[in-house]
């Protein structure tokens, strides 16, 4: 016994329980029923594979794990919904294209993921906890016969901690079981083994080291520093290139940001036609659209307008877009900007073009999203809206006037 | 490890040779009469059969999906070399065996298309194509003859696969051995690939092209997920009916119901996952050419923001996902035959509602269209389907008695 662990025999051993060995799963199930009937409490069955029917034979009640998983899954759903509702609709509400602040379809993916996460973690950790794992050392392994439990033998073990345990009586009982091959004790050290001092030192060191990160974080939060922050993984932050507002050793003025060489134009950037690209004629806004006007361009303008402009200015140009509607609902400050009132009607087309390109007041620039040709198409469509919204009966073709009456 | 006795199934009744022919006659009569009544009541509506065609297609897609799901079930059991399912696999094989009949029942859908009648599929209509240039671009795919030709290909492939598995398995009932099983296992991966391609194209042709301007690349998966829910529910119901008639009383145990219940539960969740994946992308992008599909299922066609179809949509979310999710969650429900069959019937009803939700909105009528024609179409196609199933079953056993994995299936236990 214990021939491969020479240090163990030196410590005095006491009996920790008795093992009964069987060679068939059927006899194990029958034996389990008898052990249970004999009134033992602290005992177990061991087998190389799950044996059907062992749970009722041992009197093991169905696990409560499913209920824990259902509870955790429900909690995951609630946490996800409340978190998304609070962050999006309460703590930091942002009006994005007039979309609702809290909207179930958008929140389903996170809700689904947290349902899965909470359920899976609970199932995994719950299974460990309910089985009393991790369990680092079991005295049952002191009996070398027990090694065959992973191969072709089946065991019943009764612990000496069981109130009904008596070494001789229990041994006689186990030997009376049908199909039992051998009954042997297994041992544990009489006194719990001492933990070596090196383990205490290593543990204390580990605890000290573990205090450093939270202390550093707390220090950093409480103080101010002129130095750049610590880069733990600097690969994306520090790239080998000159960035804006940094010094450059090559140029006399030491600036890394350079203006283009005077008198040169980058390929494809020669926007020489000032009327087309600036909407200007000298110092004046152009008053006529410098592109060809046809039905195709009008259609294009309508399409682009409804994508980029309608969320705020509204489909009819009256400034009643979904952004304005939402802002009104929530009593947020909002300046409603009509494109079809007297002021807008009098604006030269070049000025409208310029506003699309550079923005104005609270309106952001759309020059990056809308190329010049499309800007003019939108201007055309805005002029059409102005015409339509300020139309008189004379503008309606005669044959259609009857329908209006 | 099997500690339980292998039940002896050699002596228990496992065919419907005695009552089958009588039931088949009844089903055929009910089906025939109901289809005739559907035709009369459909023509009575006075819209040139438009309503009748939509109603027929709804129920047709429902029953077609049961056979397709059955075929998938069989192929996947062979591909995964499953042992547990051997005692219920023949039910799915017989459901799949109905596919040639479904080809015949597709004629009322195909013939109007070939005759140039655009009541069902608007892309057949010349005037519709002129008014919808986007759909006119799709006529290389969406035209009568290529539509009918593709349907012929789908049904040829399906019928071939279904006969292959059903006949191979039936032949094994006599000759035994492992050779036939190995042969079916070898071909099952190819069958699954062909199945995936054909069910995707078929659902696009038969259902998605009802709204030819609209498109969804996940549509085939959506139809497949519902089909599998329908087929699993049908297998559960048929297994229960067979056992109540004193067949297969030992061969099918509570363990098999439990396992079928688990699959049913999984595919209910899968259906919800796919349905929501399709919905969320369209809802989020909010592009008119995509949202129109859901708009039609929200407004009821009358232009109001919320119409009667919205209630059908919400009913599907509740009845096809949330309620059966909670209902089928527990192990005890799946191991209780009565409760499980109850949920199977529930899901069959909602699978039909799903088909109704897919097909009927393209009728473009205000309100929820439902009437005698729909009832007659369900009864007519249902009668034909039951009669066809019993005809395919004939003298066949409802269980693959000599499958080499039979003993594994008989002592199978859920751990």
PDB file of C-alpha atoms in Angstrom, chain B residues 101-360:
ATOM      1  CA  UNK B 101     -48.222  12.946 -53.766  1.00  0.00           C
ATOM      2  CA  UNK B 102     -47.263  16.521 -52.868  1.00  0.00           C
ATOM      3  CA  UNK B 103     -45.883  16.892 -56.408  1.00  0.00           C
ATOM      4  CA  UNK B 104     -49.299  15.912 -57.752  1.00  0.00           C
ATOM      5  CA  UNK B 105     -51.044  18.331 -55.367  1.00  0.00           C
ATOM      6  CA  UNK B 106     -48.748  21.125 -56.614  1.00  0.00           C
ATOM      7  CA  UNK B 107     -50.490  21.089 -59.996  1.00  0.00           C
ATOM      8  CA  UNK B 108     -53.265  23.534 -58.952  1.00  0.00           C
ATOM      9  CA  UNK B 109     -50.455  25.999 -58.179  1.00  0.00           C
ATOM     10  CA  UNK B 110     -48.338  25.315 -61.263  1.00  0.00           C
ATOM     11  CA  UNK B 111     -51.055  25.127 -63.918  1.00  0.00           C
ATOM     12  CA  UNK B 112     -52.365  28.701 -63.437  1.00  0.00           C
ATOM     13  CA  UNK B 113     -48.762  29.950 -63.581  1.00  0.00           C
ATOM     14  CA  UNK B 114     -48.180  28.143 -66.866  1.00  0.00           C
ATOM     15  CA  UNK B 115     -51.498  29.423 -68.226  1.00  0.00           C
ATOM     16  CA  UNK B 116     -50.354  32.967 -67.504  1.00  0.00           C
ATOM     17  CA  UNK B 117     -52.764  33.554 -64.609  1.00  0.00           C
ATOM     18  CA  UNK B 118     -51.228  36.073 -62.187  1.00  0.00           C
ATOM     19  CA  UNK B 119     -53.755  35.716 -59.369  1.00  0.00           C
ATOM     20  CA  UNK B 120     -51.275  33.961 -57.130  1.00  0.00           C
ATOM     21  CA  UNK B 121     -47.854  35.088 -58.343  1.00  0.00           C
ATOM     22  CA  UNK B 122     -48.022  38.669 -59.637  1.00  0.00           C
ATOM     23  CA  UNK B 123     -44.842  38.230 -61.689  1.00  0.00           C
ATOM     24  CA  UNK B 124     -46.822  36.078 -64.113  1.00  0.00           C
ATOM     25  CA  UNK B 125     -48.805  39.177 -65.033  1.00  0.00           C
ATOM     26  CA  UNK B 126     -47.433  41.194 -67.978  1.00  0.00           C
ATOM     27  CA  UNK B 127     -49.097  44.410 -66.787  1.00  0.00           C
ATOM     28  CA  UNK B 128     -47.624  43.972 -63.289  1.00  0.00           C
ATOM     29  CA  UNK B 129     -44.141  43.588 -64.765  1.00  0.00           C
ATOM     30  CA  UNK B 130     -44.567  46.770 -66.808  1.00  0.00           C
ATOM     31  CA  UNK B 131     -45.544  48.679 -63.681  1.00  0.00           C
ATOM     32  CA  UNK B 132     -42.750  47.163 -61.550  1.00  0.00           C
ATOM     33  CA  UNK B 133     -39.423  47.479 -63.381  1.00  0.00           C
ATOM     34  CA  UNK B 134     -37.535  45.939 -60.449  1.00  0.00           C
ATOM     35  CA  UNK B 135     -39.513  42.715 -60.772  1.00  0.00           C
ATOM     36  CA  UNK B 136     -39.105  42.825 -64.561  1.00  0.00           C
ATOM     37  CA  UNK B 137     -35.364  42.511 -63.915  1.00  0.00           C
ATOM     38  CA  UNK B 138     -36.008  39.205 -62.162  1.00  0.00           C
ATOM     39  CA  UNK B 139     -37.898  37.501 -64.980  1.00  0.00           C
ATOM     40  CA  UNK B 140     -34.877  35.379 -65.891  1.00  0.00           C
ATOM     41  CA  UNK B 141     -35.699  33.451 -62.703  1.00  0.00           C
ATOM     42  CA  UNK B 142     -39.346  34.302 -62.219  1.00  0.00           C
ATOM     43  CA  UNK B 143     -41.084  33.108 -65.360  1.00  0.00           C
ATOM     44  CA  UNK B 144     -43.683  30.409 -65.801  1.00  0.00           C
ATOM     45  CA  UNK B 145     -41.661  27.691 -67.473  1.00  0.00           C
ATOM     46  CA  UNK B 146     -38.491  28.039 -65.437  1.00  0.00           C
ATOM     47  CA  UNK B 147     -40.672  28.120 -62.290  1.00  0.00           C
ATOM     48  CA  UNK B 148     -42.427  24.912 -63.289  1.00  0.00           C
ATOM     49  CA  UNK B 149     -39.154  23.346 -64.406  1.00  0.00           C
ATOM     50  CA  UNK B 150     -37.512  24.100 -61.077  1.00  0.00           C
ATOM     51  CA  UNK B 151     -40.486  22.688 -59.191  1.00  0.00           C
ATOM     52  CA  UNK B 152     -40.154  19.511 -61.269  1.00  0.00           C
ATOM     53  CA  UNK B 153     -36.479  19.302 -60.300  1.00  0.00           C
ATOM     54  CA  UNK B 154     -37.210  19.857 -56.584  1.00  0.00           C
ATOM     55  CA  UNK B 155     -39.889  17.183 -56.514  1.00  0.00           C
ATOM     56  CA  UNK B 156     -37.771  14.759 -58.521  1.00  0.00           C
ATOM     57  CA  UNK B 157     -34.885  15.157 -56.038  1.00  0.00           C
ATOM     58  CA  UNK B 158     -37.186  14.943 -53.012  1.00  0.00           C
ATOM     59  CA  UNK B 159     -39.064  11.926 -54.301  1.00  0.00           C
ATOM     60  CA  UNK B 160     -35.812  10.182 -55.148  1.00  0.00           C
ATOM     61  CA  UNK B 161     -34.351  10.811 -51.694  1.00  0.00           C
ATOM     62  CA  UNK B 162     -37.570   9.842 -49.911  1.00  0.00           C
ATOM     63  CA  UNK B 163     -37.903   6.592 -51.893  1.00  0.00           C
ATOM     64  CA  UNK B 164     -34.220   5.808 -51.326  1.00  0.00           C
ATOM     65  CA  UNK B 165     -34.526   6.002 -47.552  1.00  0.00           C
ATOM     66  CA  UNK B 166     -37.995   4.442 -47.284  1.00  0.00           C
ATOM     67  CA  UNK B 167     -37.315   1.531 -49.637  1.00  0.00           C
ATOM     68  CA  UNK B 168     -33.856   0.866 -48.221  1.00  0.00           C
ATOM     69  CA  UNK B 169     -35.256   0.754 -44.713  1.00  0.00           C
ATOM     70  CA  UNK B 170     -38.253  -1.383 -45.706  1.00  0.00           C
ATOM     71  CA  UNK B 171     -36.020  -3.812 -47.576  1.00  0.00           C
ATOM     72  CA  UNK B 172     -33.986  -4.192 -44.401  1.00  0.00           C
ATOM     73  CA  UNK B 173     -37.136  -5.358 -42.589  1.00  0.00           C
ATOM     74  CA  UNK B 174     -36.845  -8.566 -44.635  1.00  0.00           C
ATOM     75  CA  UNK B 175     -33.148  -9.029 -45.246  1.00  0.00           C
ATOM     76  CA  UNK B 176     -31.589  -7.503 -42.110  1.00  0.00           C
ATOM     77  CA  UNK B 177     -27.844  -6.968 -41.923  1.00  0.00           C
ATOM     78  CA  UNK B 178     -25.822  -3.775 -41.841  1.00  0.00           C
ATOM     79  CA  UNK B 179     -25.223  -3.284 -45.565  1.00  0.00           C
ATOM     80  CA  UNK B 180     -28.350  -1.184 -46.237  1.00  0.00           C
ATOM     81  CA  UNK B 181     -27.759   0.963 -43.154  1.00  0.00           C
ATOM     82  CA  UNK B 182     -24.176   1.656 -44.235  1.00  0.00           C
ATOM     83  CA  UNK B 183     -25.357   2.503 -47.744  1.00  0.00           C
ATOM     84  CA  UNK B 184     -27.912   5.017 -46.419  1.00  0.00           C
ATOM     85  CA  UNK B 185     -25.344   6.502 -44.059  1.00  0.00           C
ATOM     86  CA  UNK B 186     -22.925   7.002 -46.941  1.00  0.00           C
ATOM     87  CA  UNK B 187     -25.451   8.886 -49.047  1.00  0.00           C
ATOM     88  CA  UNK B 188     -27.112  10.881 -46.260  1.00  0.00           C
ATOM     89  CA  UNK B 189     -24.619  13.821 -46.272  1.00  0.00           C
ATOM     90  CA  UNK B 190     -25.222  14.348 -49.994  1.00  0.00           C
ATOM     91  CA  UNK B 191     -28.950  14.090 -49.335  1.00  0.00           C
ATOM     92  CA  UNK B 192     -28.668  16.795 -46.667  1.00  0.00           C
ATOM     93  CA  UNK B 193     -26.774  19.131 -49.006  1.00  0.00           C
ATOM     94  CA  UNK B 194     -29.315  18.606 -51.787  1.00  0.00           C
ATOM     95  CA  UNK B 195     -32.098  19.059 -49.261  1.00  0.00           C
ATOM     96  CA  UNK B 196     -30.697  22.388 -48.074  1.00  0.00           C
ATOM     97  CA  UNK B 197     -30.372  23.694 -51.636  1.00  0.00           C
ATOM     98  CA  UNK B 198     -33.784  22.517 -52.793  1.00  0.00           C
ATOM     99  CA  UNK B 199     -35.812  23.625 -49.771  1.00  0.00           C
ATOM    100  CA  UNK B 200     -34.181  27.063 -49.968  1.00  0.00           C
ATOM    101  CA  UNK B 201     -34.986  27.510 -53.655  1.00  0.00           C
ATOM    102  CA  UNK B 202     -38.432  25.952 -53.293  1.00  0.00           C
ATOM    103  CA  UNK B 203     -39.463  28.249 -50.450  1.00  0.00           C
ATOM    104  CA  UNK B 204     -38.203  31.239 -52.426  1.00  0.00           C
ATOM    105  CA  UNK B 205     -40.196  30.130 -55.470  1.00  0.00           C
ATOM    106  CA  UNK B 206     -43.402  29.019 -53.787  1.00  0.00           C
ATOM    107  CA  UNK B 207     -43.712  31.548 -50.976  1.00  0.00           C
ATOM    108  CA  UNK B 208     -41.246  34.432 -51.235  1.00  0.00           C
ATOM    109  CA  UNK B 209     -42.092  35.175 -54.866  1.00  0.00           C
ATOM    110  CA  UNK B 210     -45.632  36.040 -53.742  1.00  0.00           C
ATOM    111  CA  UNK B 211     -44.032  39.418 -52.944  1.00  0.00           C
ATOM    112  CA  UNK B 212     -41.598  39.533 -55.869  1.00  0.00           C
ATOM    113  CA  UNK B 213     -40.146  42.947 -55.054  1.00  0.00           C
ATOM    114  CA  UNK B 214     -39.164  41.810 -51.586  1.00  0.00           C
ATOM    115  CA  UNK B 215     -36.226  39.560 -50.780  1.00  0.00           C
ATOM    116  CA  UNK B 216     -34.700  37.924 -47.738  1.00  0.00           C
ATOM    117  CA  UNK B 217     -31.684  35.650 -47.920  1.00  0.00           C
ATOM    118  CA  UNK B 218     -32.669  33.869 -44.713  1.00  0.00           C
ATOM    119  CA  UNK B 219     -36.108  32.958 -46.037  1.00  0.00           C
ATOM    120  CA  UNK B 220     -35.206  29.355 -46.890  1.00  0.00           C
ATOM    121  CA  UNK B 221     -33.905  28.770 -43.375  1.00  0.00           C
ATOM    122  CA  UNK B 222     -37.096  30.269 -41.979  1.00  0.00           C
ATOM    123  CA  UNK B 223     -39.266  27.836 -43.918  1.00  0.00           C
ATOM    124  CA  UNK B 224     -36.943  24.966 -43.012  1.00  0.00           C
ATOM    125  CA  UNK B 225     -37.083  25.768 -39.291  1.00  0.00           C
ATOM    126  CA  UNK B 226     -40.888  25.800 -39.328  1.00  0.00           C
ATOM    127  CA  UNK B 227     -40.935  22.612 -41.391  1.00  0.00           C
ATOM    128  CA  UNK B 228     -38.846  20.769 -38.845  1.00  0.00           C
ATOM    129  CA  UNK B 229     -41.067  21.970 -36.003  1.00  0.00           C
ATOM    130  CA  UNK B 230     -44.075  20.691 -37.963  1.00  0.00           C
ATOM    131  CA  UNK B 231     -42.492  17.341 -38.799  1.00  0.00           C
ATOM    132  CA  UNK B 232     -41.307  16.661 -35.234  1.00  0.00           C
ATOM    133  CA  UNK B 233     -44.756  17.533 -33.890  1.00  0.00           C
ATOM    134  CA  UNK B 234     -46.311  15.207 -36.479  1.00  0.00           C
ATOM    135  CA  UNK B 235     -43.965  12.348 -35.558  1.00  0.00           C
ATOM    136  CA  UNK B 236     -44.944  12.763 -31.894  1.00  0.00           C
ATOM    137  CA  UNK B 237     -48.658  12.809 -32.711  1.00  0.00           C
ATOM    138  CA  UNK B 238     -48.422   9.810 -35.088  1.00  0.00           C
ATOM    139  CA  UNK B 239     -46.357   7.822 -32.556  1.00  0.00           C
ATOM    140  CA  UNK B 240     -48.999   8.478 -29.917  1.00  0.00           C
ATOM    141  CA  UNK B 241     -51.857   7.530 -32.271  1.00  0.00           C
ATOM    142  CA  UNK B 242     -50.097   4.299 -33.238  1.00  0.00           C
ATOM    143  CA  UNK B 243     -49.554   3.392 -29.599  1.00  0.00           C
ATOM    144  CA  UNK B 244     -53.149   4.160 -28.724  1.00  0.00           C
ATOM    145  CA  UNK B 245     -54.139   1.780 -31.536  1.00  0.00           C
ATOM    146  CA  UNK B 246     -52.033  -0.893 -29.836  1.00  0.00           C
ATOM    147  CA  UNK B 247     -49.054  -0.713 -32.213  1.00  0.00           C
ATOM    148  CA  UNK B 248     -45.416  -0.334 -31.171  1.00  0.00           C
ATOM    149  CA  UNK B 249     -46.419  -0.307 -27.505  1.00  0.00           C
ATOM    150  CA  UNK B 250     -43.003  -1.542 -26.363  1.00  0.00           C
ATOM    151  CA  UNK B 251     -40.851  -0.196 -29.175  1.00  0.00           C
ATOM    152  CA  UNK B 252     -41.572   3.461 -28.417  1.00  0.00           C
ATOM    153  CA  UNK B 253     -40.930   4.431 -24.819  1.00  0.00           C
ATOM    154  CA  UNK B 254     -41.124   7.572 -22.770  1.00  0.00           C
ATOM    155  CA  UNK B 255     -37.416   8.055 -23.562  1.00  0.00           C
ATOM    156  CA  UNK B 256     -38.180   8.481 -27.255  1.00  0.00           C
ATOM    157  CA  UNK B 257     -40.904  11.010 -26.518  1.00  0.00           C
ATOM    158  CA  UNK B 258     -38.480  12.834 -24.254  1.00  0.00           C
ATOM    159  CA  UNK B 259     -35.880  12.949 -27.030  1.00  0.00           C
ATOM    160  CA  UNK B 260     -38.391  14.070 -29.678  1.00  0.00           C
ATOM    161  CA  UNK B 261     -39.609  16.688 -27.200  1.00  0.00           C
ATOM    162  CA  UNK B 262     -36.077  18.002 -26.795  1.00  0.00           C
ATOM    163  CA  UNK B 263     -35.684  18.322 -30.560  1.00  0.00           C
ATOM    164  CA  UNK B 264     -39.086  19.980 -30.810  1.00  0.00           C
ATOM    165  CA  UNK B 265     -38.113  22.462 -28.111  1.00  0.00           C
ATOM    166  CA  UNK B 266     -34.786  23.152 -29.845  1.00  0.00           C
ATOM    167  CA  UNK B 267     -36.439  23.815 -33.188  1.00  0.00           C
ATOM    168  CA  UNK B 268     -39.076  26.073 -31.607  1.00  0.00           C
ATOM    169  CA  UNK B 269     -36.186  28.198 -30.329  1.00  0.00           C
ATOM    170  CA  UNK B 270     -34.419  27.908 -33.702  1.00  0.00           C
ATOM    171  CA  UNK B 271     -37.564  29.116 -35.483  1.00  0.00           C
ATOM    172  CA  UNK B 272     -37.757  32.098 -33.132  1.00  0.00           C
ATOM    173  CA  UNK B 273     -34.069  32.840 -33.631  1.00  0.00           C
ATOM    174  CA  UNK B 274     -34.369  32.788 -37.425  1.00  0.00           C
ATOM    175  CA  UNK B 275     -37.666  34.689 -37.488  1.00  0.00           C
ATOM    176  CA  UNK B 276     -36.222  37.413 -35.305  1.00  0.00           C
ATOM    177  CA  UNK B 277     -32.929  37.532 -37.232  1.00  0.00           C
ATOM    178  CA  UNK B 278     -34.905  38.242 -40.377  1.00  0.00           C
ATOM    179  CA  UNK B 279     -37.114  40.799 -38.651  1.00  0.00           C
ATOM    180  CA  UNK B 280     -34.429  42.683 -36.762  1.00  0.00           C
ATOM    181  CA  UNK B 281     -32.173  43.423 -39.747  1.00  0.00           C
ATOM    182  CA  UNK B 282     -35.102  44.714 -41.758  1.00  0.00           C
ATOM    183  CA  UNK B 283     -36.490  46.685 -38.810  1.00  0.00           C
ATOM    184  CA  UNK B 284     -33.103  48.236 -38.072  1.00  0.00           C
ATOM    185  CA  UNK B 285     -32.143  49.166 -41.639  1.00  0.00           C
ATOM    186  CA  UNK B 286     -35.649  50.530 -42.224  1.00  0.00           C
ATOM    187  CA  UNK B 287     -35.352  50.495 -46.020  1.00  0.00           C
ATOM    188  CA  UNK B 288     -38.758  50.762 -47.713  1.00  0.00           C
ATOM    189  CA  UNK B 289     -38.205  47.938 -50.201  1.00  0.00           C
ATOM    190  CA  UNK B 290     -37.580  45.553 -47.286  1.00  0.00           C
ATOM    191  CA  UNK B 291     -39.945  46.914 -44.643  1.00  0.00           C
ATOM    192  CA  UNK B 292     -42.975  46.691 -46.926  1.00  0.00           C
ATOM    193  CA  UNK B 293     -43.146  42.959 -46.201  1.00  0.00           C
ATOM    194  CA  UNK B 294     -43.594  43.534 -42.487  1.00  0.00           C
ATOM    195  CA  UNK B 295     -45.726  46.603 -43.072  1.00  0.00           C
ATOM    196  CA  UNK B 296     -48.222  44.398 -44.905  1.00  0.00           C
ATOM    197  CA  UNK B 297     -48.202  42.084 -41.884  1.00  0.00           C
ATOM    198  CA  UNK B 298     -48.806  44.961 -39.495  1.00  0.00           C
ATOM    199  CA  UNK B 299     -51.376  47.153 -41.184  1.00  0.00           C
ATOM    200  CA  UNK B 300     -53.937  44.802 -42.589  1.00  0.00           C
ATOM    201  CA  UNK B 301     -53.632  46.440 -45.977  1.00  0.00           C
ATOM    202  CA  UNK B 302     -55.824  49.383 -45.029  1.00  0.00           C
ATOM    203  CA  UNK B 303     -52.920  51.773 -44.420  1.00  0.00           C
ATOM    204  CA  UNK B 304     -53.404  52.125 -40.668  1.00  0.00           C
ATOM    205  CA  UNK B 305     -50.268  51.773 -38.569  1.00  0.00           C
ATOM    206  CA  UNK B 306     -51.687  48.828 -36.629  1.00  0.00           C
ATOM    207  CA  UNK B 307     -54.158  46.538 -38.294  1.00  0.00           C
ATOM    208  CA  UNK B 308     -55.501  43.044 -37.756  1.00  0.00           C
ATOM    209  CA  UNK B 309     -52.364  41.436 -39.227  1.00  0.00           C
ATOM    210  CA  UNK B 310     -50.371  42.930 -36.343  1.00  0.00           C
ATOM    211  CA  UNK B 311     -52.339  40.690 -33.997  1.00  0.00           C
ATOM    212  CA  UNK B 312     -51.515  37.638 -36.118  1.00  0.00           C
ATOM    213  CA  UNK B 313     -47.833  38.622 -36.027  1.00  0.00           C
ATOM    214  CA  UNK B 314     -47.915  39.016 -32.241  1.00  0.00           C
ATOM    215  CA  UNK B 315     -49.920  35.814 -31.928  1.00  0.00           C
ATOM    216  CA  UNK B 316     -47.118  34.013 -33.765  1.00  0.00           C
ATOM    217  CA  UNK B 317     -44.466  35.467 -31.441  1.00  0.00           C
ATOM    218  CA  UNK B 318     -46.450  34.265 -28.454  1.00  0.00           C
ATOM    219  CA  UNK B 319     -47.917  31.032 -29.795  1.00  0.00           C
ATOM    220  CA  UNK B 320     -45.011  29.794 -31.895  1.00  0.00           C
ATOM    221  CA  UNK B 321     -42.201  30.857 -29.559  1.00  0.00           C
ATOM    222  CA  UNK B 322     -42.791  32.300 -26.084  1.00  0.00           C
ATOM    223  CA  UNK B 323     -45.620  30.081 -24.810  1.00  0.00           C
ATOM    224  CA  UNK B 324     -44.290  26.746 -26.168  1.00  0.00           C
ATOM    225  CA  UNK B 325     -40.806  27.778 -24.953  1.00  0.00           C
ATOM    226  CA  UNK B 326     -42.050  27.940 -21.384  1.00  0.00           C
ATOM    227  CA  UNK B 327     -44.358  24.970 -21.941  1.00  0.00           C
ATOM    228  CA  UNK B 328     -41.709  22.607 -23.297  1.00  0.00           C
ATOM    229  CA  UNK B 329     -38.892  23.758 -21.012  1.00  0.00           C
ATOM    230  CA  UNK B 330     -39.475  21.216 -18.268  1.00  0.00           C
ATOM    231  CA  UNK B 331     -38.238  17.633 -18.446  1.00  0.00           C
ATOM    232  CA  UNK B 332     -41.478  16.461 -16.862  1.00  0.00           C
ATOM    233  CA  UNK B 333     -43.546  17.837 -19.736  1.00  0.00           C
ATOM    234  CA  UNK B 334     -41.393  16.099 -22.326  1.00  0.00           C
ATOM    235  CA  UNK B 335     -41.693  12.799 -20.439  1.00  0.00           C
ATOM    236  CA  UNK B 336     -45.472  13.045 -20.132  1.00  0.00           C
ATOM    237  CA  UNK B 337     -46.997  11.687 -23.333  1.00  0.00           C
ATOM    238  CA  UNK B 338     -50.317  13.495 -22.996  1.00  0.00           C
ATOM    239  CA  UNK B 339     -48.736  16.889 -22.328  1.00  0.00           C
ATOM    240  CA  UNK B 340     -46.139  16.452 -25.086  1.00  0.00           C
ATOM    241  CA  UNK B 341     -48.780  15.498 -27.644  1.00  0.00           C
ATOM    242  CA  UNK B 342     -50.801  18.514 -26.497  1.00  0.00           C
ATOM    243  CA  UNK B 343     -47.857  20.788 -27.248  1.00  0.00           C
ATOM    244  CA  UNK B 344     -47.234  19.010 -30.561  1.00  0.00           C
ATOM    245  CA  UNK B 345     -50.812  19.706 -31.635  1.00  0.00           C
ATOM    246  CA  UNK B 346     -50.492  23.299 -30.413  1.00  0.00           C
ATOM    247  CA  UNK B 347     -47.356  23.773 -32.514  1.00  0.00           C
ATOM    248  CA  UNK B 348     -48.980  22.208 -35.582  1.00  0.00           C
ATOM    249  CA  UNK B 349     -51.796  24.751 -35.266  1.00  0.00           C
ATOM    250  CA  UNK B 350     -49.301  27.598 -35.013  1.00  0.00           C
ATOM    251  CA  UNK B 351     -47.204  26.202 -37.825  1.00  0.00           C
ATOM    252  CA  UNK B 352     -50.321  26.526 -39.976  1.00  0.00           C
ATOM    253  CA  UNK B 353     -50.809  30.086 -38.678  1.00  0.00           C
ATOM    254  CA  UNK B 354     -47.194  30.731 -39.707  1.00  0.00           C
ATOM    255  CA  UNK B 355     -47.965  29.591 -43.273  1.00  0.00           C
ATOM    256  CA  UNK B 356     -51.153  31.692 -43.227  1.00  0.00           C
ATOM    257  CA  UNK B 357     -49.074  34.689 -42.120  1.00  0.00           C
ATOM    258  CA  UNK B 358     -46.602  34.055 -44.950  1.00  0.00           C
ATOM    259  CA  UNK B 359     -49.099  33.605 -47.765  1.00  0.00           C
ATOM    260  CA  UNK B 360     -52.385  35.377 -47.095  1.00  0.00           C
TER     261      UNK B 360
END
